[in-house]
Amino acid sequence: MSCRGPVAPGKVVAREELARRLADERAAGRTIAFANGCFDLLHVGHVRYLESASREADILVVAVNDDESVRRLKGEGRPILPAADRAELVAALRCVNYVVIFPEPTVGPLLTSLRPDVHCKGTDYTVDSVPEREIVLAYGGRTAIVGDPKDHSTRELLSRIARGRQ
C-alpha cells in the first residue's frame, strides 16, 4: 500500500462540516469520542492518548488548538509546526476519524455544539478536575481519563533536542 495525495484527505474538516458529518454518524448509530490538544511535535504520549480515546466510542474527533491559542498556552516560540500541519499529522493516525482546528481558549464551545458522547482527557486530569466537566454533564455526556501516565511532553522533547541528546 502506498500513500497518494494528502496524508488524510477528508479527515481535517471545518467546524460546520464536522457537525454535519457527526449528525450522519449518529444517524447510523455510532457513538462519538472527543479529544483535544496542541499536538506540537507529535510524540508517543500523544499516540497513546488518542489510541486510548478511540476505544471509548465508535468515532474519534480530535480538536487541535490553532497557532495563537498554542502561543497563549505554551509561550513564545510555540507552536513549532503550524496548525494545518499538526492537524494533518493527527489525522494520519489510524485511530482518528476527524480533526478540527479551534481558536478558542478552551474546547467548551466545541463540546457545546458537537455534544460528543465521551470527552476524553489525559492522565494529568481526574474526572473531577477536567475544566469542561460541567459542560459535558449538562448535555448528558461523560468524561473519560485516557492514555498512559503523563511522562512525555513536547517541552521535554524540545529541551532534549536543544541539549543535543537523543
PDB file of C-alpha atoms in Angstrom:
ATOM      1  CA  MET A   1       0.000   0.000   0.000  1.00  0.00           C
ATOM      2  CA  SER A   2       1.287   3.470  -0.784  1.00  0.00           C
ATOM      3  CA  CYS A   3       0.290   6.975   0.191  1.00  0.00           C
ATOM      4  CA  ARG A   4      -1.002   9.249  -2.536  1.00  0.00           C
ATOM      5  CA  GLY A   5      -2.007  12.879  -2.277  1.00  0.00           C
ATOM      6  CA  PRO A   6      -2.651  14.465   1.097  1.00  0.00           C
ATOM      7  CA  VAL A   7      -1.999  12.156   4.041  1.00  0.00           C
ATOM      8  CA  ALA A   8      -5.542  12.369   5.384  1.00  0.00           C
ATOM      9  CA  PRO A   9      -7.951  13.663   2.745  1.00  0.00           C
ATOM     10  CA  GLY A  10     -11.361  14.487   4.164  1.00  0.00           C
ATOM     11  CA  LYS A  11     -10.431  13.946   7.800  1.00  0.00           C
ATOM     12  CA  VAL A  12      -9.435  17.541   8.615  1.00  0.00           C
ATOM     13  CA  VAL A  13     -12.699  19.456   8.403  1.00  0.00           C
ATOM     14  CA  ALA A  14     -14.198  22.823   9.268  1.00  0.00           C
ATOM     15  CA  ARG A  15     -16.491  23.014  12.281  1.00  0.00           C
ATOM     16  CA  GLU A  16     -19.701  23.236  10.213  1.00  0.00           C
ATOM     17  CA  GLU A  17     -18.748  20.253   8.065  1.00  0.00           C
ATOM     18  CA  LEU A  18     -17.793  18.282  11.162  1.00  0.00           C
ATOM     19  CA  ALA A  19     -21.231  18.932  12.691  1.00  0.00           C
ATOM     20  CA  ARG A  20     -22.884  17.605   9.502  1.00  0.00           C
ATOM     21  CA  ARG A  21     -20.697  14.500   9.432  1.00  0.00           C
ATOM     22  CA  LEU A  22     -21.305  13.767  13.104  1.00  0.00           C
ATOM     23  CA  ALA A  23     -25.059  14.035  12.552  1.00  0.00           C
ATOM     24  CA  ASP A  24     -24.690  11.358   9.860  1.00  0.00           C
ATOM     25  CA  GLU A  25     -22.541   9.202  12.159  1.00  0.00           C
ATOM     26  CA  ARG A  26     -25.143   9.444  14.934  1.00  0.00           C
ATOM     27  CA  ALA A  27     -27.956   8.660  12.495  1.00  0.00           C
ATOM     28  CA  ALA A  28     -26.032   5.494  11.636  1.00  0.00           C
ATOM     29  CA  GLY A  29     -25.968   4.584  15.338  1.00  0.00           C
ATOM     30  CA  ARG A  30     -22.324   5.394  16.036  1.00  0.00           C
ATOM     31  CA  THR A  31     -21.043   6.987  19.263  1.00  0.00           C
ATOM     32  CA  ILE A  32     -18.613   9.901  19.334  1.00  0.00           C
ATOM     33  CA  ALA A  33     -15.479  10.388  21.457  1.00  0.00           C
ATOM     34  CA  PHE A  34     -13.724  13.751  21.581  1.00  0.00           C
ATOM     35  CA  ALA A  35     -10.096  14.535  22.457  1.00  0.00           C
ATOM     36  CA  ASN A  36      -8.108  17.737  22.151  1.00  0.00           C
ATOM     37  CA  GLY A  37      -4.654  19.226  22.418  1.00  0.00           C
ATOM     38  CA  CYS A  38      -1.885  21.231  20.801  1.00  0.00           C
ATOM     39  CA  PHE A  39      -0.064  18.198  19.338  1.00  0.00           C
ATOM     40  CA  ASP A  40       3.048  20.259  18.639  1.00  0.00           C
ATOM     41  CA  LEU A  41       5.697  17.705  17.639  1.00  0.00           C
ATOM     42  CA  LEU A  42       3.675  14.519  17.766  1.00  0.00           C
ATOM     43  CA  HIS A  43       5.166  12.013  20.229  1.00  0.00           C
ATOM     44  CA  VAL A  44       4.365   8.611  21.734  1.00  0.00           C
ATOM     45  CA  GLY A  45       2.315  10.127  24.573  1.00  0.00           C
ATOM     46  CA  HIS A  46       0.020  11.748  22.014  1.00  0.00           C
ATOM     47  CA  VAL A  47      -0.396   8.485  20.116  1.00  0.00           C
ATOM     48  CA  ARG A  48      -1.200   6.532  23.293  1.00  0.00           C
ATOM     49  CA  TYR A  49      -3.691   9.210  24.391  1.00  0.00           C
ATOM     50  CA  LEU A  50      -5.506   9.168  21.047  1.00  0.00           C
ATOM     51  CA  GLU A  51      -5.485   5.378  20.709  1.00  0.00           C
ATOM     52  CA  SER A  52      -6.957   5.102  24.198  1.00  0.00           C
ATOM     53  CA  ALA A  53      -9.561   7.790  23.426  1.00  0.00           C
ATOM     54  CA  SER A  54     -10.601   5.940  20.264  1.00  0.00           C
ATOM     55  CA  ARG A  55     -11.548   2.903  22.347  1.00  0.00           C
ATOM     56  CA  GLU A  56     -14.192   4.962  24.194  1.00  0.00           C
ATOM     57  CA  ALA A  57     -16.574   5.212  21.200  1.00  0.00           C
ATOM     58  CA  ASP A  58     -17.038   4.313  17.542  1.00  0.00           C
ATOM     59  CA  ILE A  59     -15.763   7.618  16.126  1.00  0.00           C
ATOM     60  CA  LEU A  60     -12.888   9.767  17.408  1.00  0.00           C
ATOM     61  CA  VAL A  61     -12.895  13.531  16.828  1.00  0.00           C
ATOM     62  CA  VAL A  62      -9.720  15.414  17.700  1.00  0.00           C
ATOM     63  CA  ALA A  63      -9.683  19.178  18.199  1.00  0.00           C
ATOM     64  CA  VAL A  64      -6.309  20.834  17.587  1.00  0.00           C
ATOM     65  CA  ASN A  65      -5.512  24.258  19.047  1.00  0.00           C
ATOM     66  CA  ASP A  66      -4.852  26.945  16.449  1.00  0.00           C
ATOM     67  CA  ASP A  67      -1.471  28.703  16.402  1.00  0.00           C
ATOM     68  CA  GLU A  68      -2.488  31.715  18.513  1.00  0.00           C
ATOM     69  CA  SER A  69      -4.044  29.588  21.244  1.00  0.00           C
ATOM     70  CA  VAL A  70      -0.887  27.428  21.384  1.00  0.00           C
ATOM     71  CA  ARG A  71       1.197  30.593  21.731  1.00  0.00           C
ATOM     72  CA  ARG A  72      -1.032  31.743  24.617  1.00  0.00           C
ATOM     73  CA  LEU A  73      -0.800  28.339  26.315  1.00  0.00           C
ATOM     74  CA  LYS A  74       2.843  27.432  25.677  1.00  0.00           C
ATOM     75  CA  GLY A  75       4.621  30.760  25.209  1.00  0.00           C
ATOM     76  CA  GLU A  76       6.729  32.438  22.538  1.00  0.00           C
ATOM     77  CA  GLY A  77       8.426  30.154  20.052  1.00  0.00           C
ATOM     78  CA  ARG A  78       5.481  27.784  20.007  1.00  0.00           C
ATOM     79  CA  PRO A  79       3.995  26.168  18.135  1.00  0.00           C
ATOM     80  CA  ILE A  80       6.871  24.577  16.264  1.00  0.00           C
ATOM     81  CA  LEU A  81       4.556  23.431  13.466  1.00  0.00           C
ATOM     82  CA  PRO A  82       1.594  25.401  12.087  1.00  0.00           C
ATOM     83  CA  ALA A  83      -1.932  24.239  12.893  1.00  0.00           C
ATOM     84  CA  ALA A  84      -2.603  22.819   9.425  1.00  0.00           C
ATOM     85  CA  ASP A  85       0.474  20.599   9.663  1.00  0.00           C
ATOM     86  CA  ARG A  86      -0.340  19.480  13.212  1.00  0.00           C
ATOM     87  CA  ALA A  87      -3.909  18.660  12.151  1.00  0.00           C
ATOM     88  CA  GLU A  88      -2.697  16.649   9.159  1.00  0.00           C
ATOM     89  CA  LEU A  89      -0.286  14.650  11.323  1.00  0.00           C
ATOM     90  CA  VAL A  90      -3.019  13.826  13.841  1.00  0.00           C
ATOM     91  CA  ALA A  91      -5.444  12.940  11.034  1.00  0.00           C
ATOM     92  CA  ALA A  92      -2.902  10.493   9.608  1.00  0.00           C
ATOM     93  CA  LEU A  93      -3.262   8.321  12.707  1.00  0.00           C
ATOM     94  CA  ARG A  94      -5.428   5.291  12.001  1.00  0.00           C
ATOM     95  CA  CYS A  95      -7.437   5.721  15.212  1.00  0.00           C
ATOM     96  CA  VAL A  96      -8.568   9.281  14.339  1.00  0.00           C
ATOM     97  CA  ASN A  97     -11.715   9.801  12.263  1.00  0.00           C
ATOM     98  CA  TYR A  98     -11.995  13.608  12.144  1.00  0.00           C
ATOM     99  CA  VAL A  99      -9.840  16.590  13.078  1.00  0.00           C
ATOM    100  CA  VAL A 100     -10.959  20.174  13.567  1.00  0.00           C
ATOM    101  CA  ILE A 101      -8.810  23.222  14.383  1.00  0.00           C
ATOM    102  CA  PHE A 102     -10.208  25.544  17.042  1.00  0.00           C
ATOM    103  CA  PRO A 103      -9.245  29.108  18.080  1.00  0.00           C
ATOM    104  CA  GLU A 104     -10.973  29.397  21.465  1.00  0.00           C
ATOM    105  CA  PRO A 105      -9.021  29.267  24.746  1.00  0.00           C
ATOM    106  CA  THR A 106     -10.920  26.079  25.729  1.00  0.00           C
ATOM    107  CA  VAL A 107     -12.892  23.400  23.908  1.00  0.00           C
ATOM    108  CA  GLY A 108     -16.061  24.354  25.781  1.00  0.00           C
ATOM    109  CA  PRO A 109     -17.785  25.937  22.754  1.00  0.00           C
ATOM    110  CA  LEU A 110     -16.947  22.911  20.583  1.00  0.00           C
ATOM    111  CA  LEU A 111     -18.257  20.497  23.202  1.00  0.00           C
ATOM    112  CA  THR A 112     -21.472  22.506  23.477  1.00  0.00           C
ATOM    113  CA  SER A 113     -22.057  22.455  19.727  1.00  0.00           C
ATOM    114  CA  LEU A 114     -20.848  18.914  18.922  1.00  0.00           C
ATOM    115  CA  ARG A 115     -22.074  17.179  22.098  1.00  0.00           C
ATOM    116  CA  PRO A 116     -19.807  14.112  21.920  1.00  0.00           C
ATOM    117  CA  ASP A 117     -20.842  11.086  23.947  1.00  0.00           C
ATOM    118  CA  VAL A 118     -17.434  10.985  25.635  1.00  0.00           C
ATOM    119  CA  HIS A 119     -14.994  13.796  26.347  1.00  0.00           C
ATOM    120  CA  CYS A 120     -11.525  12.261  26.732  1.00  0.00           C
ATOM    121  CA  LYS A 121      -8.752  13.909  28.728  1.00  0.00           C
ATOM    122  CA  GLY A 122      -5.231  12.780  29.592  1.00  0.00           C
ATOM    123  CA  THR A 123      -3.995  11.318  32.838  1.00  0.00           C
ATOM    124  CA  ASP A 124      -2.834  14.701  34.110  1.00  0.00           C
ATOM    125  CA  TYR A 125      -6.533  15.217  34.965  1.00  0.00           C
ATOM    126  CA  THR A 126      -9.080  13.435  37.099  1.00  0.00           C
ATOM    127  CA  VAL A 127     -12.732  13.278  36.075  1.00  0.00           C
ATOM    128  CA  ASP A 128     -13.467  15.928  38.705  1.00  0.00           C
ATOM    129  CA  SER A 129     -10.668  18.294  37.611  1.00  0.00           C
ATOM    130  CA  VAL A 130     -11.497  18.442  33.877  1.00  0.00           C
ATOM    131  CA  PRO A 131     -12.302  22.120  33.188  1.00  0.00           C
ATOM    132  CA  GLU A 132     -15.168  21.310  30.793  1.00  0.00           C
ATOM    133  CA  ARG A 133     -16.732  18.683  33.075  1.00  0.00           C
ATOM    134  CA  GLU A 134     -19.877  20.722  33.801  1.00  0.00           C
ATOM    135  CA  ILE A 135     -20.487  21.387  30.101  1.00  0.00           C
ATOM    136  CA  VAL A 136     -20.309  17.673  29.325  1.00  0.00           C
ATOM    137  CA  LEU A 137     -22.562  16.742  32.263  1.00  0.00           C
ATOM    138  CA  ALA A 138     -25.109  19.399  31.225  1.00  0.00           C
ATOM    139  CA  TYR A 139     -25.785  17.751  27.871  1.00  0.00           C
ATOM    140  CA  GLY A 140     -25.639  14.206  29.253  1.00  0.00           C
ATOM    141  CA  GLY A 141     -22.171  13.154  28.110  1.00  0.00           C
ATOM    142  CA  ARG A 142     -19.449  11.539  30.162  1.00  0.00           C
ATOM    143  CA  THR A 143     -15.784  12.268  30.761  1.00  0.00           C
ATOM    144  CA  ALA A 144     -13.088   9.595  30.447  1.00  0.00           C
ATOM    145  CA  ILE A 145      -9.461   9.815  31.569  1.00  0.00           C
ATOM    146  CA  VAL A 146      -7.366   8.030  28.947  1.00  0.00           C
ATOM    147  CA  GLY A 147      -3.785   7.384  27.873  1.00  0.00           C
ATOM    148  CA  ASP A 148      -0.651   6.467  29.751  1.00  0.00           C
ATOM    149  CA  PRO A 149       0.977   8.388  32.603  1.00  0.00           C
ATOM    150  CA  LYS A 150       1.857  11.919  31.551  1.00  0.00           C
ATOM    151  CA  ASP A 151       5.628  11.444  31.413  1.00  0.00           C
ATOM    152  CA  HIS A 152       6.047  12.531  27.795  1.00  0.00           C
ATOM    153  CA  SER A 153       5.943  16.157  26.720  1.00  0.00           C
ATOM    154  CA  THR A 154       6.850  18.292  23.755  1.00  0.00           C
ATOM    155  CA  ARG A 155       8.584  20.705  26.138  1.00  0.00           C
ATOM    156  CA  GLU A 156      10.891  17.926  27.386  1.00  0.00           C
ATOM    157  CA  LEU A 157      11.484  16.705  23.827  1.00  0.00           C
ATOM    158  CA  LEU A 158      12.475  20.224  22.746  1.00  0.00           C
ATOM    159  CA  SER A 159      14.784  20.515  25.757  1.00  0.00           C
ATOM    160  CA  ARG A 160      16.492  17.251  24.859  1.00  0.00           C
ATOM    161  CA  ILE A 161      16.928  18.402  21.246  1.00  0.00           C
ATOM    162  CA  ALA A 162      18.425  21.714  22.426  1.00  0.00           C
ATOM    163  CA  ARG A 163      20.906  19.805  24.598  1.00  0.00           C
ATOM    164  CA  GLY A 164      21.842  17.655  21.609  1.00  0.00           C
ATOM    165  CA  ARG A 165      20.715  14.365  23.173  1.00  0.00           C
ATOM    166  CA  GLN A 166      18.631  11.573  21.755  1.00  0.00           C
TER     167      GLN A 166
END
